Coordinates of C-alpha atoms in Angstrom, one line a residue:
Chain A
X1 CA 42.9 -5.5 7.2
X2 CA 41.8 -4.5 3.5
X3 CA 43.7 -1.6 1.6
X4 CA 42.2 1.9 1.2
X5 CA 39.9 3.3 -0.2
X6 CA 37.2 1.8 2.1
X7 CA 34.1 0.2 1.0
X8 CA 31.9 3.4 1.9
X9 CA 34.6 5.2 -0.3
X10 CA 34.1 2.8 -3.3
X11 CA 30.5 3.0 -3.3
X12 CA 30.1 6.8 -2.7
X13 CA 32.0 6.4 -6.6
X14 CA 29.3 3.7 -8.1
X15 CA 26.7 6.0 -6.8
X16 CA 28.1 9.0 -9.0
X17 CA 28.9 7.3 -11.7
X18 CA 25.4 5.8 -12.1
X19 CA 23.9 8.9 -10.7
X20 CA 25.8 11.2 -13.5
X21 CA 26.8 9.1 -16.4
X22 CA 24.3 6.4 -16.5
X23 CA 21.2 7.4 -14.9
X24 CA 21.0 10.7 -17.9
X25 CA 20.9 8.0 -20.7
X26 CA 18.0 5.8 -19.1
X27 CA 14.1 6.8 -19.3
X28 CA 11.0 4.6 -18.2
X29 CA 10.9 1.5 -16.9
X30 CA 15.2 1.3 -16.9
X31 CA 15.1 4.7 -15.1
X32 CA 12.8 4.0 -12.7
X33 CA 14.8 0.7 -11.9
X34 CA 18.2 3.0 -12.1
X35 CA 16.3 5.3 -9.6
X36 CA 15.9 2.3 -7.3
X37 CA 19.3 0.6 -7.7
X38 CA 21.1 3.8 -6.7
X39 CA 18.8 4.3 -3.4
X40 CA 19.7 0.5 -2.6
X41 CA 23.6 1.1 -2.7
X42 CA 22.9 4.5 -0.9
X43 CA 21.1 2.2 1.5
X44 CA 23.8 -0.2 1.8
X45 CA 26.8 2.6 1.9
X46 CA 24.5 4.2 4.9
X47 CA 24.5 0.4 6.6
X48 CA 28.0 0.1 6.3
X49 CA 29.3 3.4 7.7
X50 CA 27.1 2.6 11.1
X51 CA 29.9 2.7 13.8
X52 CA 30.9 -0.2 16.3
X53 CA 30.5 2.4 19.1
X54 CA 26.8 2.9 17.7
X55 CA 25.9 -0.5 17.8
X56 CA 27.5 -1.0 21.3
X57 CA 25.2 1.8 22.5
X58 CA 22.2 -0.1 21.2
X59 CA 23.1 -3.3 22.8
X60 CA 24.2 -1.9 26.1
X61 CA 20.7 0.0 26.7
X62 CA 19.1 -3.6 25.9
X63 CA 21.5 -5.3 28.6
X64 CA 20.4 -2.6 30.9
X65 CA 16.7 -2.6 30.3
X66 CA 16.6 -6.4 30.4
X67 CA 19.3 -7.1 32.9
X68 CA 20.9 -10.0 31.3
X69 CA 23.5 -10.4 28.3
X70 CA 23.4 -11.3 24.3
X71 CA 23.6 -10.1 21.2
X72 CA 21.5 -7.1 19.7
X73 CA 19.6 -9.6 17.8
X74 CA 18.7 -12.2 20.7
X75 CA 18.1 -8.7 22.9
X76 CA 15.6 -7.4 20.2
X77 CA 14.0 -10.9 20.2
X78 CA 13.7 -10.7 24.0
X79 CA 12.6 -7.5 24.5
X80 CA 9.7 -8.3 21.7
X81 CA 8.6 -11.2 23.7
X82 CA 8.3 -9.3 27.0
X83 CA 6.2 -7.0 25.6
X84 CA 4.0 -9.2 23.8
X85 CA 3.7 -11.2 26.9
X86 CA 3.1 -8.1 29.3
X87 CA 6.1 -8.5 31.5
X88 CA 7.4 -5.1 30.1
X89 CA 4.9 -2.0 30.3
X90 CA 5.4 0.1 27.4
X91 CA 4.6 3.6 28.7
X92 CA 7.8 3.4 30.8
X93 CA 10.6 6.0 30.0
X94 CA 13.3 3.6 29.3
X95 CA 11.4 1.4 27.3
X96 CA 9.9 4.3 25.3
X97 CA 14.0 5.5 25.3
X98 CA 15.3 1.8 23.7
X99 CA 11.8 1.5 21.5
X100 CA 13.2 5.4 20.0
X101 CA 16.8 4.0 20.3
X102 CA 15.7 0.9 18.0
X103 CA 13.8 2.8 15.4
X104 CA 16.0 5.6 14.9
X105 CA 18.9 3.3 14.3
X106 CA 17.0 1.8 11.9
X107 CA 15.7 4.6 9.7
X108 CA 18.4 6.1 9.9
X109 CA 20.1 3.4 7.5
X110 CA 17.2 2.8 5.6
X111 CA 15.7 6.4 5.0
X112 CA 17.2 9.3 6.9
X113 CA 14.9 11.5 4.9
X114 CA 11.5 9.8 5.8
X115 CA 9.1 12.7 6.4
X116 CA 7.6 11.1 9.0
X117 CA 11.3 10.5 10.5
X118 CA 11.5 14.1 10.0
X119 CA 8.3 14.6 11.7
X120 CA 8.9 12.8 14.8
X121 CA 12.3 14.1 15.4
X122 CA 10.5 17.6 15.1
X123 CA 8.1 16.6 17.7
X124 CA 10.6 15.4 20.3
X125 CA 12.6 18.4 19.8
X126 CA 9.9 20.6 20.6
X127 CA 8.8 18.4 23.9
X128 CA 11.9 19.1 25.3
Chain B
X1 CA -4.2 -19.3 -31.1
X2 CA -2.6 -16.0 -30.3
X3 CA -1.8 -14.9 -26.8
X4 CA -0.5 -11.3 -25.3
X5 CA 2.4 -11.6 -22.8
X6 CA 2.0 -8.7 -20.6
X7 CA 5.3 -8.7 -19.3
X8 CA 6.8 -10.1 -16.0
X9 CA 4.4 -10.2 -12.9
X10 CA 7.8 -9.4 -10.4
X11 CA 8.9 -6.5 -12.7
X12 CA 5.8 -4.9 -12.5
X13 CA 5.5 -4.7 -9.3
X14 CA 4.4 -1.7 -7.5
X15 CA 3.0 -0.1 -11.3
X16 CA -0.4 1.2 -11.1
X17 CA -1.2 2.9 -14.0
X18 CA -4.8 3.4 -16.0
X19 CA -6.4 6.0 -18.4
X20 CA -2.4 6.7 -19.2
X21 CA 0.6 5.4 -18.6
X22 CA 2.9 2.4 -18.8
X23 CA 2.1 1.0 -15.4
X24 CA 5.8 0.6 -14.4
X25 CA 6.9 4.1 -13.4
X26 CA 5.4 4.5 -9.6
X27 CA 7.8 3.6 -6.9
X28 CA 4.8 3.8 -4.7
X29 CA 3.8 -0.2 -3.6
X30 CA 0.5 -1.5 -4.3
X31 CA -1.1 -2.6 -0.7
X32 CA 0.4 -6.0 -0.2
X33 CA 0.1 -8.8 1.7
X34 CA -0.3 -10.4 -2.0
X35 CA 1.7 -13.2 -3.3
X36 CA 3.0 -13.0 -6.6
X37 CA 4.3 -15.0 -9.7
X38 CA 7.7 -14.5 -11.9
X39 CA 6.7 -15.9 -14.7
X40 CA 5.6 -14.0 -17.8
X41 CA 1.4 -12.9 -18.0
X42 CA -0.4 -14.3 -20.7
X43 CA -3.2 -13.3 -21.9
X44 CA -5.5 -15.7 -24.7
X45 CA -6.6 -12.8 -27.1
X46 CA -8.8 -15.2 -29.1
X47 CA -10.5 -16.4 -25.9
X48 CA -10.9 -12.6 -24.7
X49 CA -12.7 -12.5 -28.6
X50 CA -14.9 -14.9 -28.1
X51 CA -16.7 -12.6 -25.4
X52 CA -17.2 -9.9 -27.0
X53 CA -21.2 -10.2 -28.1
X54 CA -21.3 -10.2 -24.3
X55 CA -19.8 -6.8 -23.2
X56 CA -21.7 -5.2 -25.9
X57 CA -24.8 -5.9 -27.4
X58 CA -23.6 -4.8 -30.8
X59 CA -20.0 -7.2 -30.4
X60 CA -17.2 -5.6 -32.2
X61 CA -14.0 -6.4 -33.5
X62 CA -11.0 -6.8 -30.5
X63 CA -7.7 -4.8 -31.4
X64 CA -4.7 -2.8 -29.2
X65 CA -4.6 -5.5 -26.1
X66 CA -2.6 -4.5 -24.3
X67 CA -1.7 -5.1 -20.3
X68 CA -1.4 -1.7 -17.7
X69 CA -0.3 -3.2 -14.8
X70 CA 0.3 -6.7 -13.2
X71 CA -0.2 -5.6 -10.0
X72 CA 0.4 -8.1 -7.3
X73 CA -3.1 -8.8 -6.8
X74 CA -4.8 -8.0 -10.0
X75 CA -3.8 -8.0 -13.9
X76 CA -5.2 -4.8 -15.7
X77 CA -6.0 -5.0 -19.6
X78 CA -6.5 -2.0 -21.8
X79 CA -8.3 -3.4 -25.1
X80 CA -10.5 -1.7 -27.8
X81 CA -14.0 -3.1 -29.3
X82 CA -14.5 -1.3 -32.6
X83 CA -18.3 -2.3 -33.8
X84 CA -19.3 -4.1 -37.3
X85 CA -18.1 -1.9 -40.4
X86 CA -15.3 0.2 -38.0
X87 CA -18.6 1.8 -36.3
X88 CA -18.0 3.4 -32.7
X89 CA -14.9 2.2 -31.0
X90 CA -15.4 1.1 -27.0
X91 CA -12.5 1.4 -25.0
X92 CA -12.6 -1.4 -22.1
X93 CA -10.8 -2.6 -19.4
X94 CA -10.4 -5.9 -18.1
X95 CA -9.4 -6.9 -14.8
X96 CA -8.4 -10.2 -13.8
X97 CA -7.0 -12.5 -11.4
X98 CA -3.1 -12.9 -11.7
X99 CA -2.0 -15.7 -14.0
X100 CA -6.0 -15.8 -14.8
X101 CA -6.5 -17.8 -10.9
X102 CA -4.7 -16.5 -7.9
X103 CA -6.8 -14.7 -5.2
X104 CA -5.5 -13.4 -2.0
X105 CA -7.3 -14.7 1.3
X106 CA -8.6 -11.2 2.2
X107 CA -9.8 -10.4 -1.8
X108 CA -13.7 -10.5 -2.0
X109 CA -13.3 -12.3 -5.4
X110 CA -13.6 -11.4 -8.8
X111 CA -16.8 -12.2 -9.2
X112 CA -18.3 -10.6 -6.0
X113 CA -16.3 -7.5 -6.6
X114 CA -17.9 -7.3 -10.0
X115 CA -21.0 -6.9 -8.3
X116 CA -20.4 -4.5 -5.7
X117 CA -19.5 -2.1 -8.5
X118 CA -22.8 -2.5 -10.3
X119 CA -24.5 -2.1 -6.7
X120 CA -22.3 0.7 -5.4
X121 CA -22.7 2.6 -9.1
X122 CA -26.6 2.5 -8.7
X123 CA -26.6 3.9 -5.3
X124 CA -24.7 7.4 -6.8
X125 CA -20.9 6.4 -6.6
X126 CA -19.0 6.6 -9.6
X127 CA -17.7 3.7 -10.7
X128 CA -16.8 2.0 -14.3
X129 CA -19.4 0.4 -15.8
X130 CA -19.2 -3.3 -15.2
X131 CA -19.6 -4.9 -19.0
X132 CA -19.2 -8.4 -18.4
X133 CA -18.1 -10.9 -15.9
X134 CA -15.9 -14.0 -17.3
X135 CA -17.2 -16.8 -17.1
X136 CA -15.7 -20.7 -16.3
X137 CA -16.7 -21.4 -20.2
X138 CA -15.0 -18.7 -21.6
X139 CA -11.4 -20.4 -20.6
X140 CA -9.9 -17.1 -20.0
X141 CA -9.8 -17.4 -16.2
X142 CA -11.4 -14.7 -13.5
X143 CA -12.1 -11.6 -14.1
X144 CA -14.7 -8.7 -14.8
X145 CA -14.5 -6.3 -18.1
X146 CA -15.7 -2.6 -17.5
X147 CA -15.5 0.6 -19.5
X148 CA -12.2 2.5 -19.6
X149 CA -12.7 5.9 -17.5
X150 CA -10.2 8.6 -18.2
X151 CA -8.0 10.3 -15.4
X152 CA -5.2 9.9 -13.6
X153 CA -4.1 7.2 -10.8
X154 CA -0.3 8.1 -10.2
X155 CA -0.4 9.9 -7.1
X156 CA 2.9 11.9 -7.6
X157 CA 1.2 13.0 -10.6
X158 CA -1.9 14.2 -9.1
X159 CA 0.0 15.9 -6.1
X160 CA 2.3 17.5 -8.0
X161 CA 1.3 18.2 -12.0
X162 CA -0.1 21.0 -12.7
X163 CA -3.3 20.2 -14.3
X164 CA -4.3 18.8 -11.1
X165 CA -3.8 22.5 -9.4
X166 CA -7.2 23.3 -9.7
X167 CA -9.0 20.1 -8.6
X168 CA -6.7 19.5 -5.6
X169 CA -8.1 21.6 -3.2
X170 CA -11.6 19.8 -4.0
X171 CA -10.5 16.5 -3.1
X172 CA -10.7 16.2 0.4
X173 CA -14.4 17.1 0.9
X174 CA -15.1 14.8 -2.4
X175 CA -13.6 12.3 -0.9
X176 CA -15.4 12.6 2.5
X177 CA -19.1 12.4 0.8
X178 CA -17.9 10.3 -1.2
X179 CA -16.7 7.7 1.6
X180 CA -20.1 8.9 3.5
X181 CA -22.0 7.9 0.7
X182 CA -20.0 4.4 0.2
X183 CA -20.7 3.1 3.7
X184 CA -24.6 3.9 3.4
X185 CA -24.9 1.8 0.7
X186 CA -27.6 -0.1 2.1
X187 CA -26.5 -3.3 2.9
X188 CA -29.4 -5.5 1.8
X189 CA -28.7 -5.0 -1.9
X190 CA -25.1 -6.4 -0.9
X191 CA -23.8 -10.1 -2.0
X192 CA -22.4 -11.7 0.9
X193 CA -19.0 -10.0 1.9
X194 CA -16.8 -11.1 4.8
X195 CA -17.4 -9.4 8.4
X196 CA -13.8 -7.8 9.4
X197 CA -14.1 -5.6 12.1
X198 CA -11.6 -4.5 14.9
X199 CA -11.2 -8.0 16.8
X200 CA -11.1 -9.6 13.3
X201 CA -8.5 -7.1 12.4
X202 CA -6.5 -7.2 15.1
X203 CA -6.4 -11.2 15.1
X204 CA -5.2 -11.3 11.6
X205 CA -2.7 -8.4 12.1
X206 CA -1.0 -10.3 15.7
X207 CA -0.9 -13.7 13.7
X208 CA 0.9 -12.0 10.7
X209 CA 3.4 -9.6 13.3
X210 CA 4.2 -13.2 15.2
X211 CA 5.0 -15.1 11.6
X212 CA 7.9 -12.5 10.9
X213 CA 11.3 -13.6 11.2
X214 CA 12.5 -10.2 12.5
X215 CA 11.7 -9.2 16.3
X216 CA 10.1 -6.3 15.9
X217 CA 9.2 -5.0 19.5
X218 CA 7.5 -1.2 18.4
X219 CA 4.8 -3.8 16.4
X220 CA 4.1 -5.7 19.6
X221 CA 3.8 -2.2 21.7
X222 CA 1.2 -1.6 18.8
X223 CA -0.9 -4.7 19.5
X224 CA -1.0 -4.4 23.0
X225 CA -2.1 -1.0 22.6
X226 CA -5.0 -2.5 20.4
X227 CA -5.7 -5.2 22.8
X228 CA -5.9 -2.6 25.2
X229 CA -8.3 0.1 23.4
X230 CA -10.5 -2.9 21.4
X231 CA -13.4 -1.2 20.1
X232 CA -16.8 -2.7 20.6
X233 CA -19.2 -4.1 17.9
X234 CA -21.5 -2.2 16.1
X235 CA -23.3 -2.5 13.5
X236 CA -21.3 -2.3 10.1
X237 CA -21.1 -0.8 7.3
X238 CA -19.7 -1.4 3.6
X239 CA -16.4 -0.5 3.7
X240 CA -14.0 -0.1 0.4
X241 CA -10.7 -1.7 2.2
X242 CA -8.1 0.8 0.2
X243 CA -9.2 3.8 -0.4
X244 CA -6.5 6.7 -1.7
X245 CA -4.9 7.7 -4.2
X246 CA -3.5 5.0 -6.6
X247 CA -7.2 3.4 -6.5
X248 CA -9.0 6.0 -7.6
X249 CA -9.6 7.8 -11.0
X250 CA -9.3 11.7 -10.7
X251 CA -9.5 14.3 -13.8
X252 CA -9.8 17.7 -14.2
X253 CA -13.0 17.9 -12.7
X254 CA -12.2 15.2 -9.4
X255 CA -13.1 11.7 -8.8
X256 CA -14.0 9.8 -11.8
X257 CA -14.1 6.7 -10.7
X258 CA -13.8 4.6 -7.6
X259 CA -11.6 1.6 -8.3
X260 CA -10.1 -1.7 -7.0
X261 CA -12.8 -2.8 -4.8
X262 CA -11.0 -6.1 -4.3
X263 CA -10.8 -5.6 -0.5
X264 CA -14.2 -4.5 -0.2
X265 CA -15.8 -6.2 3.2
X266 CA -18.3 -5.4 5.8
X267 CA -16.7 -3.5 9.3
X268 CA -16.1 0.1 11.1
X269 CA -16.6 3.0 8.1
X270 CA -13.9 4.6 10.7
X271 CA -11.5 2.1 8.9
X272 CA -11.6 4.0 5.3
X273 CA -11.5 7.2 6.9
X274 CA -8.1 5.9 8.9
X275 CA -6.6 4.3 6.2
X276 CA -7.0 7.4 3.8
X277 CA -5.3 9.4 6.2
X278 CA -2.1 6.9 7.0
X279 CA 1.1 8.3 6.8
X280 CA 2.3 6.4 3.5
X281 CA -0.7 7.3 1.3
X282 CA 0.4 11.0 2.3
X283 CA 3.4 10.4 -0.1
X284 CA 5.9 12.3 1.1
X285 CA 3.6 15.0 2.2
X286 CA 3.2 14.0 6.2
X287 CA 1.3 17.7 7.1
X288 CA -1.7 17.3 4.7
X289 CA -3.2 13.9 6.3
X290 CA -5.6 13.3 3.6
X291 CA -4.1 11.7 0.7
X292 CA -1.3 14.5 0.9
X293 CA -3.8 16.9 -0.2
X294 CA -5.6 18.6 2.8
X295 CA -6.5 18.6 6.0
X296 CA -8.9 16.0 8.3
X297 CA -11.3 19.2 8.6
X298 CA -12.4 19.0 5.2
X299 CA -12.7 15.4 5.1
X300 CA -14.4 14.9 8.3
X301 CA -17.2 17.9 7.5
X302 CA -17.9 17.2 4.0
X303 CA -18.2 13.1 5.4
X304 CA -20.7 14.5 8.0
X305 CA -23.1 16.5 5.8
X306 CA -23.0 14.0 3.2
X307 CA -24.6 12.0 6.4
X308 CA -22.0 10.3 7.9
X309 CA -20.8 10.1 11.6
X310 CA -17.3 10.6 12.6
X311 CA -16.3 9.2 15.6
X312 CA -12.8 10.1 17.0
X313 CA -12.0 7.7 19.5
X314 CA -12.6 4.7 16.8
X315 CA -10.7 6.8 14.8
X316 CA -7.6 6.5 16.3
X317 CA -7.8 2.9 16.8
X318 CA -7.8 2.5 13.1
X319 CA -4.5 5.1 12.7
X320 CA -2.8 2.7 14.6
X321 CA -4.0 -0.1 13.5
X322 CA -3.6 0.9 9.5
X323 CA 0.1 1.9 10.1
X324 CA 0.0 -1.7 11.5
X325 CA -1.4 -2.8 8.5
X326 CA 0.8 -1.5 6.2
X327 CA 4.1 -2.1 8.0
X328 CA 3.3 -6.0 8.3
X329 CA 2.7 -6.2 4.4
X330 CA 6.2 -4.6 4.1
X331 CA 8.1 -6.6 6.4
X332 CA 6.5 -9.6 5.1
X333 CA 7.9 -9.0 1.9
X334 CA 11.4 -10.5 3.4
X335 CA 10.2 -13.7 2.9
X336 CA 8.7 -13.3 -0.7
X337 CA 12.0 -11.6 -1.9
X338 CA 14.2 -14.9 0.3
X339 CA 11.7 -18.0 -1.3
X340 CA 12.0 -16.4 -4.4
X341 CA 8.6 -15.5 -4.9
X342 CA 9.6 -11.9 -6.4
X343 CA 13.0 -11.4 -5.8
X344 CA 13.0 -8.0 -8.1
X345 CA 15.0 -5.3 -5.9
X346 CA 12.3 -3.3 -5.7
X347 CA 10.5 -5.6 -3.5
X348 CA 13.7 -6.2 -1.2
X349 CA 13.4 -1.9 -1.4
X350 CA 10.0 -1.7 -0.2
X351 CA 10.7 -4.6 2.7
X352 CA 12.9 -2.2 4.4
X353 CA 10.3 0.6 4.2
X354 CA 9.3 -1.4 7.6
X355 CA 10.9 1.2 9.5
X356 CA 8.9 4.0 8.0
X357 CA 5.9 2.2 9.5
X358 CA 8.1 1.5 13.0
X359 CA 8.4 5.1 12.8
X360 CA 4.7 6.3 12.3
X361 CA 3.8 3.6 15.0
X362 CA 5.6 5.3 17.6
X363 CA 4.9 8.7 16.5
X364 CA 1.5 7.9 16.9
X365 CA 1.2 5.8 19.9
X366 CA 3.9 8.3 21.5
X367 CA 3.5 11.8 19.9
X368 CA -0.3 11.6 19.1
X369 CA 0.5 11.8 15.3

């Protein structure tokens, strides 16, 4: 058990500092990398806040779509498989459910503001 | 014996920059699937010299080398020939392999590309004019020189400055004859190219999803949807291999210039079409399919009365199959970044741009687009 201010805390003050104070005095080729350092910590600060109750969720509708135990990662691994070797059909609701599940998770970490993330959520919306 | 160091191969990364620009300043990746080196670019000046009576008739003095991008898969150098008694200056452009050697697998070779252009320029396309091919002798590895054409290549640039406002609109119809006009190129004046059509495709694409570390189930619905819709043969076509914007020269009046013709190959013409309209060459812009500039409409009736023949259903084999495309060459960029091929933090950015892809997959094999 770590003292506060959290991790997510700490970085959320990196990312203004280089966002407000350093970013301004860079141009070109430093910008651009400045530009890209500050998405990654984003990135990372977005990785870190991802809940335990989240991740449970993910790896329970794994267990239940491929009846057996393990962690997210061997789950992903299994579920890949399956499909590749066509013991899974991939127009089923609940595998079309985990595939969304998956992705979302995913994006949602790496770029919550994807248009096409945007798009797609859009979509689903509407077909309900 | 003086050499130019262009700068670092990794640190250029993803800088695609010609007629302006420092080649360092897009964010947007060049189409991987490339490897790469770290170490500095050199370039042999005097060597480069030594060709000049061969790019022009007249010769002429070299001066202002200097490199415009190191992309992954190709070096670009901006250099000047000023003729005998500083007559006419010729501004050239030299494209070479990386490090003066590497070719990817897929590339159609320096050498071969070299001569597509001069066969695709003759047939009406506008290409740079292809000055002179390096040769073995000349020591300064592979490569081709061609005239400099002025324009723009950035693609935030040309979707978003405004001295591109006017031409914009004309872009999708120019590119549809344009692409109409490529793949009728007829295929007899053609140097031998490599046949890649959908089986081809898909076989590469499943061995390169099944070499990632990563499980990634939403690519293996992908190829079992290609298995399941393969496409039959027919007879094909020249096809370009990559184009959008980023390869091609536009000014004020449109397309300049057609460039980096290094995946150029023989297959489906439905692939170019396809891989124009994939999500990531819509930059941002996700409701104008073509290049983020207009609608299929355009493209598809300007490709049609420039001759060519759209077909829908191999269409959509190649939207999935592009988004394929592009999201292996980003998840395979884990393992460049991890054996320290490039590990600049750009490249371990664009490696989890994978999900993008993930995300277009389904929307596409799911939602319809």
């Amino acid at each position: 058990m770590q003292d506060e201010p959290t991790p997510h805390e700490i970085l959320g003050s990196v990312i203004t500092f280089l966002r407000d104070d350093v970013q301004p005095q860079l141009s070109g080729y430093s910008g651009f990398q400045m530009r890209v350092a500050i998405n990654a910590i984003e990135l990372v600060r977005r990785e870190l806040a991802v809940t335990p109750a989240h991740r449970m969720e993910l790896n329970a509708m794994l267990v239940a779509l491929l009846a057996r135990e393990g962690s997210t990662a061997d789950l992903a691994a299994e579920f890949s498989r399956r499909i590749a070797e066509r013991q899974i059909d991939p127009q089923g609701p609940a595998v079309e459910r985990c595939l969304w599940a998956l992705t979302d998770a995913k994006i949602e970490v790496d770029q919550p503001k994807y248009a096409g993330h945007l798009r797609a959520k859009a979509m689903r919306a509407a077909a309900k | 014996m003086s050499k130019v160091v262009g700068g670092k191969c990794a640190r250029r990364f993803g800088g695609v920059a010609r007629g302006r620009g420092n080649g360092n300043t897009t964010g947007k990746a060049r189409l991987a699937g490339e490897s790469m080196a770290s170490e500095a670019i050199v370039l042999d000046e005097e060597g480069l010299s030594r060709t000049a009576d061969r790019m022009l008739p007249s010769g002429g003095r070299l001066r202002g080398l200097r490199m415009l991008s190191g992309g992954a898969s190709q070096e670009t150098w901006f250099f000047e020939l000023v003729e005998a008694g500083d007559g006419p200056v010729h501004r050239l452009v030299l494209r070479r392999a990386p490090g003066g050697c590497y070719q990817h697998a897929t590339a159609a070779g320096l050498e071969v590309e070299a001569a597509v252009i001069r066969i695709v320029g003759r047939n009406g396309i506008p290409v740079p004019t292809v000055r002179y091919v390096l040769e073995h002798g000349d020591g300064i590895g592979r490569g081709f020189v061609t005239d400099h054409v002025d324009g723009e290549t950035i693609a935030r640039k040309i979707l978003r400055d405004d001295a591109f406002a006017r031409v914009r609109p004309t872009l999708p119809a120019a590119f549809g004859s344009l692409l109409a006009r490529i793949h009728a190129v007829p295929k007899g004046e053609l140097p031998q190219l490599r046949l890649t059509g959908a089986a081809a495709t898909l076989n590469i694409l499943r061995n390169e999803v099944r070499r990632l570390d990563m499980p990634r189930p939403v690519f293996e619905v992908a190829i079992r949807w290609l298995e399941d819709h393969m496409l039959d043969d027919r007879e094909p076509a020249l096809v370009h291999g990559d184009f959008r914007l980023g390869n091609l020269i536009i000014d004020g009046h449109g397309v300049a210039a057609v460039l980096d013709w290094e995946l150029v190959h023989l297959g489906d013409p439905m692939e170019d079409i396809a891989w124009l309209c994939a999500t990531p060459w819509r930059f941002g812009a996700v409701d104008k399919p073509v290049g983020g500039l207009g609608t299929r409409e355009d493209l598809f009736a300007s490709y049609e009365a420039a001759g060519g023949a759209i077909d829908r259903a191999r269409l959509r084999w190649w939207d999935v199959s592009s988004a394929l495309r592009w999201g292996v060459n980003c998840a395979a960029m884990v393992a460049q970044y991890r054996d320290g091929t490039d590990t600049s933090l750009e490249r371990a950015m664009i490696a989890r741009r994978a999900s993008e892809n993930e995300v277009d997959l389904m929307r596409l094999l799911y939602l319809g687009d």
